[in-house]
Coordinates of C-alpha atoms in Angstrom, one line a residue:
M1 CA -13.1 13.9 -16.4
T2 CA -10.5 13.8 -18.9
R3 CA -10.1 9.9 -19.8
L4 CA -5.9 8.4 -20.6
N5 CA -6.4 8.0 -24.5
R6 CA -6.4 3.9 -26.3
R7 CA -2.0 3.9 -26.1
R8 CA -0.1 0.4 -26.1
F9 CA 1.8 0.1 -23.4
L10 CA 4.1 -2.3 -21.6
M11 CA 3.2 -5.3 -19.3
T12 CA 4.6 -5.3 -16.1
A13 CA 7.7 -8.8 -16.1
G14 CA 5.5 -10.7 -14.0
T15 CA 2.2 -11.0 -12.3
A16 CA 2.3 -12.5 -8.8
A17 CA 0.6 -16.3 -9.4
A18 CA -2.7 -16.4 -7.3
G19 CA -6.2 -18.2 -7.7
T20 CA -9.7 -16.1 -7.7
V21 CA -10.9 -18.2 -4.6
L22 CA -11.8 -15.8 -2.0
L23 CA -11.2 -16.9 1.2
H24 CA -14.4 -15.0 3.1
A25 CA -13.5 -13.4 6.7
C26 CA -15.1 -15.6 9.6
S27 CA -17.7 -14.1 11.4
Q28 CA -17.7 -10.7 9.6
G29 CA -18.9 -7.9 11.6
E30 CA -19.6 -10.2 14.2
S31 CA -15.3 -10.3 15.8
D32 CA -15.7 -10.4 20.1
S33 CA -13.2 -6.6 19.4
A34 CA -16.7 -5.1 18.5
S35 CA -18.8 -1.6 19.5
S36 CA -21.7 -2.7 21.4
D37 CA -23.1 1.4 20.0
T38 CA -22.4 0.5 16.6
P39 CA -24.4 3.0 15.3
T40 CA -27.3 2.6 13.6
A41 CA -27.3 3.7 9.9
A42 CA -29.1 6.3 7.8
P43 CA -32.3 6.9 7.3
A44 CA -33.6 4.8 4.0
N45 CA -36.4 7.8 2.5
S46 CA -33.3 10.6 2.9
S47 CA -32.1 12.0 0.0
E48 CA -28.8 10.9 0.8
A49 CA -29.8 7.3 1.1
P50 CA -27.5 4.9 -1.2
E51 CA -28.5 3.3 -4.4
T52 CA -27.7 -0.4 -2.7
T53 CA -26.4 -1.0 0.2
T54 CA -24.6 -3.4 -0.7
A55 CA -20.1 -3.4 -1.2
K56 CA -17.9 -5.9 -1.7
L57 CA -14.6 -4.6 -0.9
G58 CA -11.0 -7.2 -0.7
F59 CA -7.7 -7.0 2.1
I60 CA -4.8 -8.0 2.1
A61 CA -3.6 -9.0 5.8
L62 CA -1.6 -6.4 6.5
T63 CA -1.6 -3.6 9.2
D64 CA -2.8 -0.1 6.3
S65 CA -5.6 -2.9 5.7
A66 CA -7.7 -1.2 9.4
P67 CA -9.2 1.6 8.2
L68 CA -11.4 -0.6 6.2
I69 CA -11.8 -3.4 8.7
I70 CA -12.6 -0.7 11.7
A71 CA -15.0 0.5 9.9
K72 CA -16.5 -3.2 9.4
V73 CA -16.0 -4.0 13.1
K74 CA -17.3 -0.5 13.9
G75 CA -19.9 0.0 12.5
F76 CA -19.0 3.1 10.6
F77 CA -20.1 1.9 6.8
D78 CA -23.3 0.8 8.6
K79 CA -24.0 4.5 10.0
Y80 CA -24.3 5.7 6.8
G81 CA -26.1 3.2 5.2
M82 CA -23.8 0.3 3.6
T83 CA -25.0 -2.2 5.9
D84 CA -24.0 -5.4 3.8
V85 CA -20.7 -4.7 3.0
S86 CA -18.4 -7.7 2.9
V87 CA -14.8 -7.6 3.9
E88 CA -12.9 -10.0 2.8
K89 CA -9.2 -11.8 2.9
Q90 CA -7.1 -12.6 0.0
A91 CA -4.3 -14.4 -0.3
S92 CA -2.2 -12.2 -2.9
W93 CA -2.1 -9.1 -4.1
G94 CA -2.6 -11.2 -7.6
T95 CA -5.8 -12.2 -6.0
T96 CA -6.6 -9.4 -5.7
R97 CA -6.4 -8.5 -8.9
D98 CA -8.2 -11.2 -10.7
N99 CA -11.1 -10.6 -7.9
L100 CA -11.1 -6.9 -9.0
V101 CA -11.9 -7.8 -13.0
L102 CA -14.5 -10.6 -11.8
G103 CA -15.7 -7.7 -9.7
S104 CA -19.2 -8.6 -7.2
G105 CA -21.0 -9.8 -10.1
G106 CA -18.7 -12.6 -11.4
G107 CA -18.0 -13.9 -7.9
G108 CA -14.6 -11.0 -7.4
I109 CA -15.4 -8.1 -5.5
D110 CA -16.4 -4.0 -5.9
G111 CA -13.2 -2.2 -4.8
A112 CA -9.9 -3.0 -2.0
H113 CA -6.6 -2.0 -0.1
I114 CA -5.1 -1.8 -2.5
L115 CA -0.9 -1.5 -3.7
T116 CA -1.7 2.5 -4.8
P117 CA -0.7 1.6 -8.5
M118 CA -2.8 -1.2 -9.0
P119 CA -5.9 0.6 -9.9
Y120 CA -3.7 2.3 -13.4
L121 CA -2.1 -1.2 -13.8
I122 CA -5.2 -2.8 -14.2
S123 CA -6.7 0.4 -15.5
E124 CA -4.7 -0.1 -18.9
G125 CA -4.6 -3.6 -19.4
I126 CA -0.9 -3.6 -17.7
V127 CA -0.9 -6.9 -15.7
T128 CA -4.1 -9.0 -16.6
D129 CA -3.1 -10.0 -19.8
G130 CA -4.8 -6.6 -21.7
K131 CA -8.2 -6.3 -20.3
K132 CA -8.8 -3.2 -19.0
V133 CA -11.0 -2.8 -16.4
P134 CA -11.3 0.8 -15.4
M135 CA -10.7 1.8 -11.4
Y136 CA -10.6 4.8 -9.5
I137 CA -8.4 5.8 -6.1
L138 CA -10.8 6.5 -3.7
A139 CA -8.8 7.4 -0.5
R140 CA -5.7 6.4 0.2
L141 CA -5.2 4.4 3.4
N142 CA -2.2 5.3 5.4
T143 CA 1.7 6.6 4.2
N144 CA 4.4 4.9 6.1
G145 CA 5.0 1.4 7.8
Q146 CA 6.7 -0.6 5.9
G147 CA 9.8 -2.9 5.4
I148 CA 13.0 -3.6 4.1
S149 CA 13.7 -7.1 6.2
L150 CA 17.0 -8.8 5.6
S151 CA 18.2 -12.9 6.6
N152 CA 20.8 -13.4 9.7
D153 CA 23.4 -13.7 6.7
Y154 CA 24.0 -10.2 6.8
L155 CA 23.6 -9.2 10.6
D156 CA 26.7 -8.9 10.5
L157 CA 26.7 -5.6 8.8
K158 CA 24.0 -4.6 10.7
V159 CA 23.1 -3.1 6.8
T160 CA 20.3 0.8 7.8
K161 CA 19.2 2.4 5.2
D162 CA 22.6 2.4 3.7
S163 CA 22.5 -0.3 1.2
T164 CA 25.9 -0.1 0.3
P165 CA 27.6 -2.4 2.0
L166 CA 25.5 -5.3 0.5
K167 CA 27.2 -4.2 -2.9
E168 CA 30.0 -6.2 -2.6
V169 CA 28.8 -8.7 -0.4
F170 CA 26.0 -9.6 -3.1
A171 CA 28.7 -9.6 -5.7
K172 CA 30.9 -12.3 -4.1
R173 CA 28.0 -14.5 -3.1
K174 CA 27.0 -13.7 -6.7
A175 CA 30.3 -15.3 -7.9
E176 CA 30.4 -18.2 -5.6
G177 CA 27.3 -19.0 -7.8
K178 CA 24.8 -18.4 -5.3
E179 CA 21.5 -17.1 -6.5
L180 CA 20.1 -13.4 -4.8
K181 CA 16.7 -13.2 -4.6
A182 CA 15.0 -9.9 -2.6
A183 CA 11.2 -10.0 -2.4
V184 CA 7.6 -8.1 -3.1
T185 CA 4.5 -8.4 -3.2
F186 CA 3.8 -7.0 -6.9
P187 CA 5.1 -6.2 -9.9
G188 CA 5.3 -2.4 -10.3
G189 CA 3.8 -2.0 -6.5
T190 CA 4.4 0.0 -4.2
H191 CA 7.0 -2.7 -2.4
D192 CA 8.4 -3.5 -5.8
L193 CA 9.8 0.4 -6.0
W194 CA 10.3 0.4 -3.0
M195 CA 13.0 -2.4 -3.5
R196 CA 14.8 -0.6 -5.9
Y197 CA 14.9 2.8 -4.7
W198 CA 16.6 1.8 -1.6
L199 CA 19.3 -0.8 -3.4
A200 CA 19.8 1.4 -6.6
A201 CA 20.8 4.2 -4.1
G202 CA 23.8 2.0 -2.9
G203 CA 24.3 1.0 -6.5
I204 CA 22.9 -1.5 -6.5
D205 CA 20.9 -2.7 -9.3
P206 CA 18.1 -4.6 -8.4
D207 CA 17.3 -5.9 -12.3
Q208 CA 21.1 -7.3 -12.8
D209 CA 22.2 -7.6 -9.1
I210 CA 19.2 -10.0 -8.0
S211 CA 16.7 -11.5 -8.9
T212 CA 13.3 -9.5 -7.8
I213 CA 10.7 -12.5 -7.4
V214 CA 7.1 -12.5 -6.3
V215 CA 6.1 -13.3 -2.5
P216 CA 2.5 -12.7 -0.8
P217 CA 2.8 -10.5 1.9
P218 CA 2.2 -13.4 4.4
Q219 CA 4.8 -15.7 3.2
M220 CA 7.2 -13.6 3.0
V221 CA 8.8 -14.8 7.2
A222 CA 8.6 -18.6 6.0
N223 CA 10.5 -18.2 2.6
I224 CA 13.2 -15.8 5.1
K225 CA 13.2 -19.2 7.3
V226 CA 13.9 -21.8 5.2
G227 CA 16.4 -19.5 3.3
N228 CA 15.1 -18.8 -0.1
M229 CA 15.5 -15.5 0.2
D230 CA 17.9 -12.8 1.5
A231 CA 15.6 -10.0 1.3
F232 CA 12.2 -8.6 0.7
C233 CA 10.6 -5.9 0.9
V234 CA 6.4 -5.6 3.2
G235 CA 4.0 -3.8 5.2
E236 CA 3.7 -5.0 8.9
P237 CA 3.2 -7.6 10.6
W238 CA 5.3 -8.9 8.6
P239 CA 8.8 -7.3 9.2
L240 CA 8.2 -7.0 13.2
Q241 CA 7.0 -11.4 12.8
L242 CA 10.7 -11.6 11.5
V243 CA 12.3 -9.8 13.9
N244 CA 10.1 -11.5 16.6
Q245 CA 11.3 -14.8 15.8
K246 CA 15.5 -14.1 14.7
I247 CA 14.9 -15.3 11.7
G248 CA 16.0 -12.1 10.0
Y249 CA 16.3 -8.4 11.0
N250 CA 15.1 -4.8 9.6
A251 CA 16.9 -2.7 7.7
L252 CA 14.9 0.0 8.0
T253 CA 11.5 1.0 8.5
T254 CA 10.2 3.3 4.6
G255 CA 9.0 6.6 5.9
E256 CA 12.9 7.1 6.6
L257 CA 13.5 6.3 2.9
W258 CA 10.8 8.9 2.2
K259 CA 9.5 10.6 5.5
D260 CA 5.3 10.4 5.5
H261 CA 5.5 8.7 1.7
P262 CA 2.0 7.0 0.4
E263 CA 0.7 4.0 0.8
K264 CA -2.2 2.0 0.0
A265 CA -5.3 3.3 -1.6
L266 CA -8.9 2.2 -0.9
G267 CA -9.2 1.7 -4.6
M268 CA -12.6 0.8 -6.6
R269 CA -13.7 -0.4 -9.7
A270 CA -14.9 3.1 -12.0
D271 CA -18.1 0.8 -13.3
W272 CA -19.3 0.6 -9.2
V273 CA -18.7 4.2 -8.6
D274 CA -20.4 5.3 -11.8
A275 CA -23.7 3.0 -11.4
N276 CA -23.8 4.5 -7.3
P277 CA -22.1 7.0 -6.9
K278 CA -24.3 8.4 -3.6
A279 CA -23.0 4.2 -2.0
A280 CA -19.8 5.6 -3.0
K281 CA -20.2 8.7 -1.1
A282 CA -21.3 6.6 1.9
L283 CA -19.0 3.8 1.9
L284 CA -16.1 6.5 1.4
M285 CA -18.0 8.2 4.7
G286 CA -17.5 4.5 6.8
A287 CA -13.8 4.4 5.2
L288 CA -12.2 7.8 6.4
E289 CA -14.4 7.6 10.2
G290 CA -12.3 4.1 10.6
A291 CA -9.0 5.9 9.2
M292 CA -10.2 8.8 11.9
W293 CA -10.8 6.2 14.6
C294 CA -7.5 3.9 13.7
D295 CA -5.2 7.5 15.0
Q296 CA -6.4 8.0 18.3
P297 CA -3.6 7.4 20.1
E298 CA -6.1 5.8 22.9
N299 CA -7.1 3.1 19.7
K300 CA -4.1 1.6 19.0
E301 CA -4.3 -1.0 21.8
E302 CA -8.1 -2.1 21.0
M303 CA -6.8 -1.6 16.9
C304 CA -4.2 -4.2 17.3
Q305 CA -6.4 -6.9 19.3
I306 CA -9.1 -6.8 17.0
L307 CA -6.6 -7.1 13.4
S308 CA -4.7 -10.4 15.7
E309 CA -8.8 -12.0 15.3
R310 CA -8.4 -14.9 13.5
A311 CA -11.0 -13.6 11.3
W312 CA -8.0 -11.0 9.7
F313 CA -5.1 -11.3 10.1
N314 CA -5.0 -14.6 12.8
V315 CA -1.6 -13.2 14.0
P316 CA -0.2 -12.3 17.7
V317 CA -1.1 -9.0 19.0
S318 CA 2.5 -9.0 19.7
D319 CA 3.9 -9.0 16.1
I320 CA 1.5 -5.7 15.3
I321 CA 1.3 -3.3 18.8
D322 CA 5.0 -1.7 19.1
R323 CA 5.4 -0.5 15.7
S324 CA 1.6 0.2 15.7
Q325 CA 2.7 2.9 18.5
G326 CA 5.6 4.3 17.2
K327 CA 8.2 1.4 18.4
F328 CA 10.6 -0.1 16.8
D329 CA 12.7 -3.2 17.8
F330 CA 15.1 -3.6 14.6
G331 CA 16.2 -6.7 15.5
T332 CA 20.4 -5.4 15.6
D333 CA 21.2 -3.6 18.7
R334 CA 19.1 -0.7 17.8
V335 CA 15.8 -0.1 19.3
E336 CA 13.8 3.4 18.8
E337 CA 10.7 5.5 20.0
L338 CA 9.6 6.7 15.9
P339 CA 6.6 8.4 16.0
D340 CA 7.1 10.3 13.5
L341 CA 7.6 7.2 10.9
M342 CA 4.8 4.9 12.1
Q343 CA 2.1 4.5 10.5
K344 CA -0.6 7.3 9.8
Y345 CA -4.4 6.9 8.9
W346 CA -5.7 10.5 8.8
A347 CA -2.8 12.9 10.6
D348 CA -0.5 15.2 8.1
N349 CA -3.0 14.8 5.3
A350 CA -2.8 11.2 5.0
S351 CA -5.9 9.7 3.7
Y352 CA -6.0 12.3 1.3
P353 CA -5.7 11.2 -1.8
F354 CA -2.2 13.7 -3.6
K355 CA -2.4 13.4 -7.3
S356 CA 1.2 14.1 -7.5
H357 CA 1.9 11.2 -5.2
D358 CA 0.2 8.8 -8.1
L359 CA 2.8 10.6 -10.4
W360 CA 5.8 9.9 -9.2
F361 CA 4.4 6.0 -8.7
L362 CA 3.9 6.3 -12.5
T363 CA 7.5 7.9 -12.5
E364 CA 9.2 5.5 -11.2
N365 CA 7.5 2.7 -12.8
I366 CA 8.3 4.1 -16.1
R367 CA 11.6 4.7 -14.3
W368 CA 12.3 0.1 -14.6
G369 CA 10.7 0.2 -18.1
K370 CA 7.3 -0.9 -16.4
L371 CA 5.8 2.0 -19.1
P372 CA 6.8 3.1 -22.2
A373 CA 9.2 6.7 -21.7
D374 CA 6.2 8.7 -23.6
T375 CA 3.3 7.7 -21.2
D376 CA 0.8 10.8 -20.5
T377 CA 1.1 10.4 -17.0
K378 CA -1.0 13.5 -15.2
A379 CA -3.9 12.3 -17.9
W380 CA -4.1 9.2 -15.9
V381 CA -4.0 10.6 -13.1
D382 CA -6.6 12.6 -13.7
A383 CA -8.7 10.0 -15.2
V384 CA -8.0 7.7 -11.8
N385 CA -7.3 9.9 -9.3
R386 CA -11.1 10.9 -7.7
E387 CA -9.5 13.1 -4.6
D388 CA -12.9 14.8 -5.9
L389 CA -14.2 12.4 -4.6
W390 CA -12.4 12.3 -1.3
R391 CA -12.9 16.1 -0.3
E392 CA -16.9 15.3 -0.7
A393 CA -16.7 12.8 2.2
A394 CA -14.4 14.8 4.1
T395 CA -17.1 17.6 3.6
A396 CA -20.4 15.9 4.6
L397 CA -18.3 14.7 7.8
G398 CA -17.6 18.0 8.6
Q399 CA -13.5 17.6 8.4
E400 CA -13.5 20.3 6.1
A401 CA -10.4 22.0 7.3
M402 CA -9.0 18.6 6.9
I403 CA -9.1 19.4 2.7
P404 CA -5.4 20.2 1.1
K405 CA -5.3 23.4 -1.0
S406 CA -3.4 21.6 -4.0
T407 CA -3.4 18.2 -4.9
S408 CA 0.2 18.3 -4.8
R409 CA 2.3 17.8 -2.1
G410 CA 5.1 20.4 -3.3
V411 CA 8.4 18.5 -4.2
E412 CA 9.7 15.4 -2.1
T413 CA 12.3 15.0 -0.6
F414 CA 14.2 11.3 -0.3
F415 CA 17.0 10.1 2.2
D416 CA 19.6 10.5 0.1
G417 CA 18.9 14.1 -1.1
V418 CA 17.0 13.2 -4.6
T419 CA 14.3 15.1 -4.9
F420 CA 11.2 15.0 -7.3
D421 CA 9.5 17.9 -8.8
P422 CA 5.9 16.8 -10.0
E423 CA 5.9 19.9 -11.9
N424 CA 9.5 18.3 -13.9
P425 CA 9.2 15.0 -13.3
Q426 CA 11.0 13.9 -16.1
A427 CA 14.2 16.3 -14.3
Y428 CA 13.7 13.5 -12.0
L429 CA 14.9 10.4 -14.5
D430 CA 17.2 12.4 -15.4
S431 CA 18.7 12.8 -11.7
L432 CA 18.9 8.8 -10.9
K433 CA 21.8 6.8 -12.3
I434 CA 20.7 3.2 -12.1
K435 CA 17.0 2.7 -14.8
R436 CA 15.7 1.6 -17.4
V437 CA 13.9 4.2 -19.0

């Protein structure tokens, strides 16, 4: 496999402050909603028996972590011989990063439900004070399912996917001395990039016209409530919780920004995967089966009941269920059924980690000055993206028909008409008006 040559990278502006103490999910695998017909483990003497039955995975309380939580609760990890997998709650993406650097041998974790760009940023030490911890992306965990929200200070504007109405209001408030803040979850992460793209498409510079700050997902709603920020971008259930508490509204769900866009990934430390290839395959098979289960309409209600439990999200089911069924109340007079824009876990190749999508994330980080313009992005994607392991796991599950013919999904089109051709990322960058590169 091609390895990224050792080269200097610019540090991203800031990292999420977080401790390194794990918040262990209570009663792992003993949820009241757990299936009584948990599959039995693979025979210990099987030629495919994993080298280890143990793995520690992290998750943030976001619905796109569902495939890993369901795989734990429903026994899908056990089914393939991974009988001692823990899925452990993290306080923030900064905590996830820190625990991946530690690894399970140092009291941390082996892998995680993670923002897609993070395995890249961690691999080259960009967000770890120069300490390089090689990582792999084994699967995508979902597409769609994030939201950009505004406080009720902007309710009269009823902003949607066009952020242009905010430009004049932001300028006026800034002139009056008000500090404007848009919260994201991690510098260079998916939410950072969605927020930046959306603002820039409306002529708003995310570095000059408003301050971009980092806030852990579970703290987003509380910070809007006390007036600490004007907007945020995060995954469910927090956008819907904001609406349910009537303290803000959703401008858009991110599937409107880019339909079926990639989001979270299953990221693993490369040394763990390299030392345990059979265990990695078994772990991945369990996660893929979890994704398939989550995408079945008849399972949505049970999925939300499980996620709502104290061991996992500790939120009301009402903050999860609607969006999981494609029902969107944006908190204004806009209430729509948008099944095509709901979070997907397996359908439409949602789980397959297209290399072209990773290339977009790296290109956007170049756009905002978080990576050097001459970064060899294709070599980097080849080093980190292990779609080959996904294909092996899918084949073992009898899902050959779901394996795409190409590692590229082709040209992508955004809501504002801008296109990204993975064969020519430079043309994409050249077409953008607001950028740091």
